[in-house]
Coordinates of C-alpha atoms in Angstrom, one line a residue:
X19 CA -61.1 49.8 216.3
X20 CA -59.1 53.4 216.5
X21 CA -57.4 52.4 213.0
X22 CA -61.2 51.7 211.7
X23 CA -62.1 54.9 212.9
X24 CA -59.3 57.2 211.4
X25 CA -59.6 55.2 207.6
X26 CA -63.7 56.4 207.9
X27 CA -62.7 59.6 209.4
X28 CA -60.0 59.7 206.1
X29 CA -62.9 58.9 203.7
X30 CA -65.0 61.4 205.2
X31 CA -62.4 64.1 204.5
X32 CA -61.8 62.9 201.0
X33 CA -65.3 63.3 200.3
X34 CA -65.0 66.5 202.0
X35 CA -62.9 67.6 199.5
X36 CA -64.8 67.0 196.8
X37 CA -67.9 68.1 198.6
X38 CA -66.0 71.7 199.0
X39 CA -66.1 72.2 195.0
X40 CA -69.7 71.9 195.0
X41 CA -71.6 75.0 193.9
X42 CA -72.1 77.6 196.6
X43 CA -75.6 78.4 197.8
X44 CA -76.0 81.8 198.9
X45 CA -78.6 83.1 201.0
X46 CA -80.5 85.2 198.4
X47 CA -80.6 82.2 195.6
X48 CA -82.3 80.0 198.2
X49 CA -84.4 82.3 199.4
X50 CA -85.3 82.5 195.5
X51 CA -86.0 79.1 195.4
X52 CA -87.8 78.9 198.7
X53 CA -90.3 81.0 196.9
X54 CA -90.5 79.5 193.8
X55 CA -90.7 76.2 194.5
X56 CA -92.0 75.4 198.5
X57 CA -95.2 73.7 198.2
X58 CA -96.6 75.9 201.3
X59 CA -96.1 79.0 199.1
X60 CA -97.1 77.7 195.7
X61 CA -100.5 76.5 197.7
X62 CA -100.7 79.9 199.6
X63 CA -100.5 81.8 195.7
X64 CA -103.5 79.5 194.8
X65 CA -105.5 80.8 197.7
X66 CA -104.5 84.1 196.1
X67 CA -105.4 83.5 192.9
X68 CA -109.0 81.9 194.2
X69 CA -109.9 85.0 196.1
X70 CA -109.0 87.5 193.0
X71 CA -110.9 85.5 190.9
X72 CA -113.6 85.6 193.7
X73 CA -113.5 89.6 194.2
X74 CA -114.1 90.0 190.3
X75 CA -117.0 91.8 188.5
X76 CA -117.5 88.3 187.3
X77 CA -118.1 87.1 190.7
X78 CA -120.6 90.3 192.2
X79 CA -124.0 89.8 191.0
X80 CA -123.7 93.3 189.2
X81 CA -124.0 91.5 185.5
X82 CA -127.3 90.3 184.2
X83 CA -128.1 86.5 183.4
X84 CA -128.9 85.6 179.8
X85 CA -130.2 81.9 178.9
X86 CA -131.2 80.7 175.8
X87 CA -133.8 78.0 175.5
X88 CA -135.1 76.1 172.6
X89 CA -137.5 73.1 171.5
X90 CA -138.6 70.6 168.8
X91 CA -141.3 68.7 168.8
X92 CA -142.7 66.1 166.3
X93 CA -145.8 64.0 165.8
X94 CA -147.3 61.6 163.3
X95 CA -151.2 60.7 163.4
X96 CA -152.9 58.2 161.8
X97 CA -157.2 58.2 162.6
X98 CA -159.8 57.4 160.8
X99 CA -162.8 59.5 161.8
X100 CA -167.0 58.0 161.9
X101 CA -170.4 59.9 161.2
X102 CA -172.5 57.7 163.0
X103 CA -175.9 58.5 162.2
X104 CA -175.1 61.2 159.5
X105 CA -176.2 61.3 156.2
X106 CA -175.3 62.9 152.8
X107 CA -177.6 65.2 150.6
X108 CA -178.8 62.0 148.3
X109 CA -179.8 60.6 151.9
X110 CA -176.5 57.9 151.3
X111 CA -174.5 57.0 154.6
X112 CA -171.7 59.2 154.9
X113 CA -168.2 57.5 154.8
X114 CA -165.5 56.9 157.2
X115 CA -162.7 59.6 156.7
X116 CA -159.1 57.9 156.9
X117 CA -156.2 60.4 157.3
X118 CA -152.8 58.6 157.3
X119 CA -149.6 60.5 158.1
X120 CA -151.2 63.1 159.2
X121 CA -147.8 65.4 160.5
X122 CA -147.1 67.9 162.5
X123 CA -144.3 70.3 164.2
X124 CA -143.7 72.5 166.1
X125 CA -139.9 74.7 166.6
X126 CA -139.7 77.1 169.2
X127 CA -136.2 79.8 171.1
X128 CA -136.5 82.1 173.3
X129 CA -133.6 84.7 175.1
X130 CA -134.3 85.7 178.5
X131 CA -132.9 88.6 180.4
X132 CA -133.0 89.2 183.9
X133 CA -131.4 91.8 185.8
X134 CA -131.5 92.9 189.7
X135 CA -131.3 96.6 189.8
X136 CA -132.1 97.0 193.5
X137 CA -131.4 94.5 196.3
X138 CA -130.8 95.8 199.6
X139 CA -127.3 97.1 199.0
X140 CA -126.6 93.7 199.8
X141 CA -124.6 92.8 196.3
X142 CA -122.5 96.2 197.1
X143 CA -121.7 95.2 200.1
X144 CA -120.7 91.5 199.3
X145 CA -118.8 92.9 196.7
X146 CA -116.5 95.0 198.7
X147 CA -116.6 92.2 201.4
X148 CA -115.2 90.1 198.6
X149 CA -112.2 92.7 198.3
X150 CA -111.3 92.8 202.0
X151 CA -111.1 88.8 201.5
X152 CA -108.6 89.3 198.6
X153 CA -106.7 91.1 200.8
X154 CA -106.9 89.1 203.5
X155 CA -105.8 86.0 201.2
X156 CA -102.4 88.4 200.4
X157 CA -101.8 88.8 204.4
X158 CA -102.7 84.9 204.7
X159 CA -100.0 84.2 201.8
X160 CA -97.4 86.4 203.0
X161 CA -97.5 85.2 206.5
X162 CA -97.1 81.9 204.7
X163 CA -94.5 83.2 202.9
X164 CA -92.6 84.8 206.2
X165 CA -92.9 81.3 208.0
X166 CA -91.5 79.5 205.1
X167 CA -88.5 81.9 205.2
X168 CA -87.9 81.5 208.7
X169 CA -88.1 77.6 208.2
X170 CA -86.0 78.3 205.3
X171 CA -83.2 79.8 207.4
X172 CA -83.5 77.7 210.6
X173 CA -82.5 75.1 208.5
X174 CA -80.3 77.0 206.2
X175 CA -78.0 78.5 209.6
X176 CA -78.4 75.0 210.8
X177 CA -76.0 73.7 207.9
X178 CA -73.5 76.9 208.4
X179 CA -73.2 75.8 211.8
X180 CA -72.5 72.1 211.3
X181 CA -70.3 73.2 208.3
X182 CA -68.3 75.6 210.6
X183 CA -67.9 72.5 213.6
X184 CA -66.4 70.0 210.8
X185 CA -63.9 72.4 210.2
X186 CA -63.4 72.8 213.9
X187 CA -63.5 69.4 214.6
X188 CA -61.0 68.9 211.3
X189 CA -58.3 70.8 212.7
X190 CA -58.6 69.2 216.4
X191 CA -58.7 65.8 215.0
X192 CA -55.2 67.0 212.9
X193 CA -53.7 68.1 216.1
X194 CA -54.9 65.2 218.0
X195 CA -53.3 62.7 214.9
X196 CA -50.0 65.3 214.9
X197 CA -49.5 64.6 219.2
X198 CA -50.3 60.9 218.4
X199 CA -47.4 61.1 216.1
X200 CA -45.3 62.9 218.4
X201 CA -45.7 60.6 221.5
X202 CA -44.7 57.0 219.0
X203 CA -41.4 59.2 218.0
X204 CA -40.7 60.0 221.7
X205 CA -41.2 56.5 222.8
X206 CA -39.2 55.3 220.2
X207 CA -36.4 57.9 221.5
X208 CA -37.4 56.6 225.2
X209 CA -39.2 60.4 226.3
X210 CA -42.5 59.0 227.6
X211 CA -44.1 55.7 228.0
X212 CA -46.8 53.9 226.3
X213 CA -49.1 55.4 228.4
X214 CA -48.5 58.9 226.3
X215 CA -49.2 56.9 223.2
X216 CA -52.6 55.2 224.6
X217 CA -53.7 58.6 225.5
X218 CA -53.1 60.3 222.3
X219 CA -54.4 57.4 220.7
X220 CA -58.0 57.4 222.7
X221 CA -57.9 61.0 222.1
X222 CA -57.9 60.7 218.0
X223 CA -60.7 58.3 218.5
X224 CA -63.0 60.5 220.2
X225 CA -62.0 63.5 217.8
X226 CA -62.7 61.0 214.9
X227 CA -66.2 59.8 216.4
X228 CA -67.3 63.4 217.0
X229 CA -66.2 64.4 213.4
X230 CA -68.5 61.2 212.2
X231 CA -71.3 62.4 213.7
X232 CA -70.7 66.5 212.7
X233 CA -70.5 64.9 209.0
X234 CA -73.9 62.9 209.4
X235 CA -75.2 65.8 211.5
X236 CA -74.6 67.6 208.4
X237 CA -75.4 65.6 205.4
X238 CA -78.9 65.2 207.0
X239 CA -79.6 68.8 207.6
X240 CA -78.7 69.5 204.2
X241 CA -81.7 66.8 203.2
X242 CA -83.8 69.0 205.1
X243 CA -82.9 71.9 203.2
X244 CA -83.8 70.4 199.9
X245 CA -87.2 69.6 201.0
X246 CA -87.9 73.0 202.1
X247 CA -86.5 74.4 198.5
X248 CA -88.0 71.4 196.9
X249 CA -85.2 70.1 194.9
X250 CA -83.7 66.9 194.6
X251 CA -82.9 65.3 198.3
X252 CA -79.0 64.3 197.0
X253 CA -78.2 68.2 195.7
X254 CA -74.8 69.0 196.9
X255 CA -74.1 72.6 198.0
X256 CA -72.0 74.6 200.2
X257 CA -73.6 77.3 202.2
X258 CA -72.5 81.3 202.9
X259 CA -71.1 81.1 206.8
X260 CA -70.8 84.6 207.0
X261 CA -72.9 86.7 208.8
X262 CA -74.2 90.9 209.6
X263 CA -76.6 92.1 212.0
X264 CA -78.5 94.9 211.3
X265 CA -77.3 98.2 213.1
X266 CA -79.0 99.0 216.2
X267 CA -80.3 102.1 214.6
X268 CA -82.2 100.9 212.1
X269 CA -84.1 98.1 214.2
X270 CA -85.3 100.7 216.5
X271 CA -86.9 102.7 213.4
X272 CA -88.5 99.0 212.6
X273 CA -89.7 98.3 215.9
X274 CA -91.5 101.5 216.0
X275 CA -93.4 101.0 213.1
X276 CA -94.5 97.3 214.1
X277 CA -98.1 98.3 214.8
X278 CA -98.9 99.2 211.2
X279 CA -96.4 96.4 209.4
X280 CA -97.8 93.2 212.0
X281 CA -98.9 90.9 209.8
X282 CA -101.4 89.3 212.6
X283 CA -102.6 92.9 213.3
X284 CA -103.4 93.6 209.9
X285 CA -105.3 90.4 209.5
X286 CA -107.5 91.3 212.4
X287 CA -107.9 94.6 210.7
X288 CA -109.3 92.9 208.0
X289 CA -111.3 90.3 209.3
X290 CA -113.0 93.4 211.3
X291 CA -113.8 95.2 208.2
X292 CA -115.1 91.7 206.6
X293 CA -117.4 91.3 210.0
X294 CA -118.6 94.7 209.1
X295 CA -119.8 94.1 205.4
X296 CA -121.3 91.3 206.9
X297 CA -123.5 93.3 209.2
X298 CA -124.3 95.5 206.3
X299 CA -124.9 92.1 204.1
X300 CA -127.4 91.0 206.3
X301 CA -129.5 94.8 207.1
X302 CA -130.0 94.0 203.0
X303 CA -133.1 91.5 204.3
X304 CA -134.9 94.5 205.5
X305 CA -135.0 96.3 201.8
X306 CA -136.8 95.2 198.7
X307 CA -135.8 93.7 195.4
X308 CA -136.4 95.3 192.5
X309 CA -135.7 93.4 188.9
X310 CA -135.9 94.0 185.2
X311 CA -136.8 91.0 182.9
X312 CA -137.0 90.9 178.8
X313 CA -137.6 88.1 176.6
X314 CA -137.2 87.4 173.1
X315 CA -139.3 84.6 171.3
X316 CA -140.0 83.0 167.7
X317 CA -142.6 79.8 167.7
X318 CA -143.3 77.8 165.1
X319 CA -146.1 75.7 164.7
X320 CA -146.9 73.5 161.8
X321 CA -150.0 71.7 161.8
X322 CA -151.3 68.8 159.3
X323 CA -155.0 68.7 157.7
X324 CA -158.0 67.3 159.1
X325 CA -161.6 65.9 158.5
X326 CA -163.0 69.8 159.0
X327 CA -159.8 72.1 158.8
X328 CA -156.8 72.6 156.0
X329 CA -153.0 72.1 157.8
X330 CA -151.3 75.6 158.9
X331 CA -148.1 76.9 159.2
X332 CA -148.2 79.7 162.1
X333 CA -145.4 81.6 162.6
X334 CA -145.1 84.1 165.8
X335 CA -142.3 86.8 166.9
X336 CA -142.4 87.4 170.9
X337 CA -141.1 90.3 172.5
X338 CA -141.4 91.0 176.4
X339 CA -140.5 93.6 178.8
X340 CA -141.5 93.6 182.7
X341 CA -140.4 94.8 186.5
X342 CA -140.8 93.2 189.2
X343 CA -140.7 94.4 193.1
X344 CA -140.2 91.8 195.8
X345 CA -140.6 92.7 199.5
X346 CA -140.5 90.2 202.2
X347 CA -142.3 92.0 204.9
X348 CA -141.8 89.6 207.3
X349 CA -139.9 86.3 207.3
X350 CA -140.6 85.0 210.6
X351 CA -137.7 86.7 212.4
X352 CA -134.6 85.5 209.9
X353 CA -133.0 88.6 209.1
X354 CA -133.5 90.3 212.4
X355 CA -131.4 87.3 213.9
X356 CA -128.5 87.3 211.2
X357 CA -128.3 90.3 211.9
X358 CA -127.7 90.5 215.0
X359 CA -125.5 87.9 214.9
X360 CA -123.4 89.4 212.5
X361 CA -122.8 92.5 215.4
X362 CA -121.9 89.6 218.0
X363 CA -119.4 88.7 215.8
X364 CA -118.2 91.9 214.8
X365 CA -117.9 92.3 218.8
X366 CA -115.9 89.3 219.3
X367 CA -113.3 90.2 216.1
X368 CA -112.8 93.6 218.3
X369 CA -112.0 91.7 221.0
X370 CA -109.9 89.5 218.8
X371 CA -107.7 92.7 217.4
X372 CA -107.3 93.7 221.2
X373 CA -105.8 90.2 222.5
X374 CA -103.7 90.2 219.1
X375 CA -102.0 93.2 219.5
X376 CA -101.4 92.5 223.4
X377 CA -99.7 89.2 222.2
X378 CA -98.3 90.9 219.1
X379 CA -96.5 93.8 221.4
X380 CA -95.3 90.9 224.0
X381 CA -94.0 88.6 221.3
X382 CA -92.1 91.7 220.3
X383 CA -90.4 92.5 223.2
X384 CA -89.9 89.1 224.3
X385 CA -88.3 88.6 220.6
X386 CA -86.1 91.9 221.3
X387 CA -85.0 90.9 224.6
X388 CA -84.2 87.4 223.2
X389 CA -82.1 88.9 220.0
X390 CA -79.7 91.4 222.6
X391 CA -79.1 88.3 224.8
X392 CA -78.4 86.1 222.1
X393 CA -76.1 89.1 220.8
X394 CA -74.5 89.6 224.2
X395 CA -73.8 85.7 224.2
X396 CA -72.4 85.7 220.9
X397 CA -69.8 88.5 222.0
X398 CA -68.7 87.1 224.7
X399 CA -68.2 83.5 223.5
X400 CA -66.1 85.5 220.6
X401 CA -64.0 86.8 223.3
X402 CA -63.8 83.4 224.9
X403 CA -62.6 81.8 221.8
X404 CA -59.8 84.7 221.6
X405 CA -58.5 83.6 225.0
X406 CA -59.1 79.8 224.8
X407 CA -57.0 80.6 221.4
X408 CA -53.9 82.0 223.4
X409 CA -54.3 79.3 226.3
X410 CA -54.0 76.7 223.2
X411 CA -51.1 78.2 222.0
X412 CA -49.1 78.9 225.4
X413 CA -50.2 74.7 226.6
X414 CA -48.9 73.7 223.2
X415 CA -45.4 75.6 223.7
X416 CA -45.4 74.3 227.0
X417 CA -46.3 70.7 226.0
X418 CA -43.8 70.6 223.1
X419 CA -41.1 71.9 226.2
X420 CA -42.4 68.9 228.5
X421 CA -43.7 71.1 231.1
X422 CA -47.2 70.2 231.3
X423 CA -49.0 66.6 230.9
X424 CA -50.6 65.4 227.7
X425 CA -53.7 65.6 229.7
X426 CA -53.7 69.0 230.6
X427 CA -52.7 69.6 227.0
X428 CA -56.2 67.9 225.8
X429 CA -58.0 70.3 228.3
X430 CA -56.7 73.5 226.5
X431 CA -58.0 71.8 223.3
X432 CA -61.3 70.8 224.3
X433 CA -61.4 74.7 226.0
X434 CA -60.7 76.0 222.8
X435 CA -62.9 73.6 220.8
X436 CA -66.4 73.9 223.0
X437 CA -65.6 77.8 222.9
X438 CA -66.1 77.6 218.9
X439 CA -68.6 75.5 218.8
X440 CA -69.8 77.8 221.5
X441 CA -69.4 80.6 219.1
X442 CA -70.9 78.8 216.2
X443 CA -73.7 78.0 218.0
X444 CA -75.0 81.8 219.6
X445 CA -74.0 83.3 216.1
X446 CA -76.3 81.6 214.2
X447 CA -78.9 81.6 217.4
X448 CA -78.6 85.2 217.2
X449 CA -79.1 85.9 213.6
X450 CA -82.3 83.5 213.8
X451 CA -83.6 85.6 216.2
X452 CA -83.0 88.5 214.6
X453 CA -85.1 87.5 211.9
X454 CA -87.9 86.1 214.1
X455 CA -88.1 89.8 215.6
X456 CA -87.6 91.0 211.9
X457 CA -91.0 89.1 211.3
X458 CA -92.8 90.8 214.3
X459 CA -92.0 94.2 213.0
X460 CA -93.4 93.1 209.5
X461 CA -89.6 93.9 207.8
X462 CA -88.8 90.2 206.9
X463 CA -89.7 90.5 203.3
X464 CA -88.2 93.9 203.1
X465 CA -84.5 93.0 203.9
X466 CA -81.4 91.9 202.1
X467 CA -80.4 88.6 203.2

């Protein structure tokens, strides 16, 4: 079962190998990616686009409505007309009149303009309510776009890490292979027992299992990565392990302008100006309409002959002008109730902006408090790793000297690998949430990854 173990543990590191030429994906290109190609964003710049489009003079009522109309129309008659009772001058009965085909037809167009040039204020005010909504689409999509990144990088830091434990987990399964090779010689030369061998032998099983599952670990976070760039699930990469925090310095300058850069605060401001416009919308009830209106016309009517009249052809030109005033003096109570609906909730978005910027301001120093600890951690498990490092390195002198066990040899190894997994692990948990408090200040987009 060991021997099983090491050849898949082998294969593993040859594909390693050839997995290490792969292409190296920095930061910055899949953060370039991220945007061009996550679904969540490309859906978010629709949004975008919908609301521009929406905001438009297009889209405001401002413009007046033209429509065209035109008709045809005709008709074939055939009637024979009777004079009952009627006579002609020689005192002879006057004949049936036949007319057969008798045609007719009649072409009409018309153009109609119609134009509101006073209604309320209402259309001004839906129009700059329809730019606050653009706005607030941008906020939506960038918050979209800050979530994405964070995914993005979750996953991203989540890969460094496993990358940096196979390496780890490499070299401790090459010492724990070199000691197995070591005990077999001695044995052979009569130094220790089979009992050294066993151990050594049970110990490059467990380093070869927990390499396994580092490697699976890894080739499925790396899956997860392509779905969040959208690319193909089997891309091969390697990732950028090495890391900078920003100086203190400069993310006290951030967190001091948080207020004005919070993307939830500036949503609420927006909703609250929106909320307003809407107020203002609704006050338009109370106003009249006033409207312009022109038409355009030709008609023509062509008429066939009958028993008393010759056919025509008439032929008329129409041109109209009018106003119109509209004033609902009363309609039943609508207007006063939308309203005043519309200040309830322009109340409750107040009391919306003054829970979010509670929140806001606790999620930010929660998220600071987090990120020093986190920083403090990683520190001290760097320091940890410096001494587990000189502990490995004294046992192994003292091992290769036969003054300590093979056991307490494998401590100082498993020491020194937890403390840089240890290490692997609070870097990349620090640098995460840096960014997540990077995000509540509103700097996210506005740093170099």
């Amino acid at each position: 079962m060991g021997k099983k173990i090491i050849i898949a543990v082998l294969f593993l590191s040859a594909y390693t190998a050839v997995f290490s030429q792969e292409k190296l994906l920095t930061r910055d290109e899949a953060m370039k990616k991220a945007l061009e190609n996550n679904f969540g964003i490309k859906i978010a710049g629709n949004q975008v686009a919908i609301a521009d489009n929406n905001q438009g003079i297009l889209n405001s009522g401002y413009l007046p409505t033209l429509t065209g109309t035109a008709n045809a129309s005709y008709s074939r008659d055939d009637s024979t007309i009777e004079f009952p009772g009627q006579l002609n001058d020689d005192n002879s009965v006057r004949a049936d009149v036949e007319i057969d085909k008798a045609e007719a037809q009649r072409y009409s167009s018309a153009l109609n303009l119609n134009y509101t040039l006073f209604d309320g204020m209402g259309r001004l005010y839906n129009y700059k309510r329809l730019k606050e909504q653009y706005q607030l689409s941008e906020l939506q999509a960038r918050e979209t776009i800050e979530n994405t990144l964070l995914q993005l990088f979750s996953v991203y830091f989540d890969v460094a890490r496993l990358t940096e434990n196979n390496n780890v987990l490499k070299q401790a399964l090459e010492i724990s292979k070199d000691r197995f090779k070591r005990a077999e010689y001695s044995f052979e030369y009569g130094q220790n027992t089979k009992l050294d061998i066993l151990n050594a032998q049970v110990d490059v099983t467990n380093d070869s299992i927990a390499l396994l599952n580092v490697e699976q670990q890894l080739i499925n976070a790396k899956r997860d990565l392509n779905v969040v760039l959208n690319q193909k699930l089997e891309e091969d990469f390697q990732v950028d392990t090495t890391l900078t925090f920003i100086p203190s310095l400069k993310l006290e300058e951030y967190l001091g302008q948080s207020i004005e850069n919070n993307v939830a605060l500036l949503q609420t401001e927006r909703n609250l100006k929106i909320n307003e416009y809407d107020i203002k919308v609704s006050k338009s009830g109370y106003l009249p309409t006033v409207g312009l209106t022109g038409s355009y016309g030709w008609n023509l009517n062509q008429s066939a002959a009958s028993a008393f009249f010759p056919g025509t052809n008439n032929t008329t030109y129409n041109l109209g002008l009018g106003a119109s005033l509209s004033w609902n003096l009363f309609d039943g109570g609508k207007t006063t109730v939308a309203v005043r609906n519309a200040k309830i909730t322009y109340e409750n978005q107040e009391l919306v902006k003054q829970q979010v910027a509670l929140e806001v301001e606790r999620d930010i120093q929660n998220a600071h408090t987090v990120y020093k600890n986190l920083l403090n951690i990683f520190k001290i498990q760097g320091q940890a790793v410096i001494t587990n490092e000189n502990n490995f390195e004294r046992s192994k002198e003292q091992f290769q000297l036969g003054r300590i066990t093979s056991i307490e040899f494998r401590q100082a190894q498993i020491n020194l690998l937890n403390a840089e997994t240890n290490k692997n692990l609070a870097k990349y948990d620090a640098k995460l949430a840096e960014l997540q408090l990077l995000q509540l200040t509103g700097q996210l987009l506005n740093i170099n990854f």
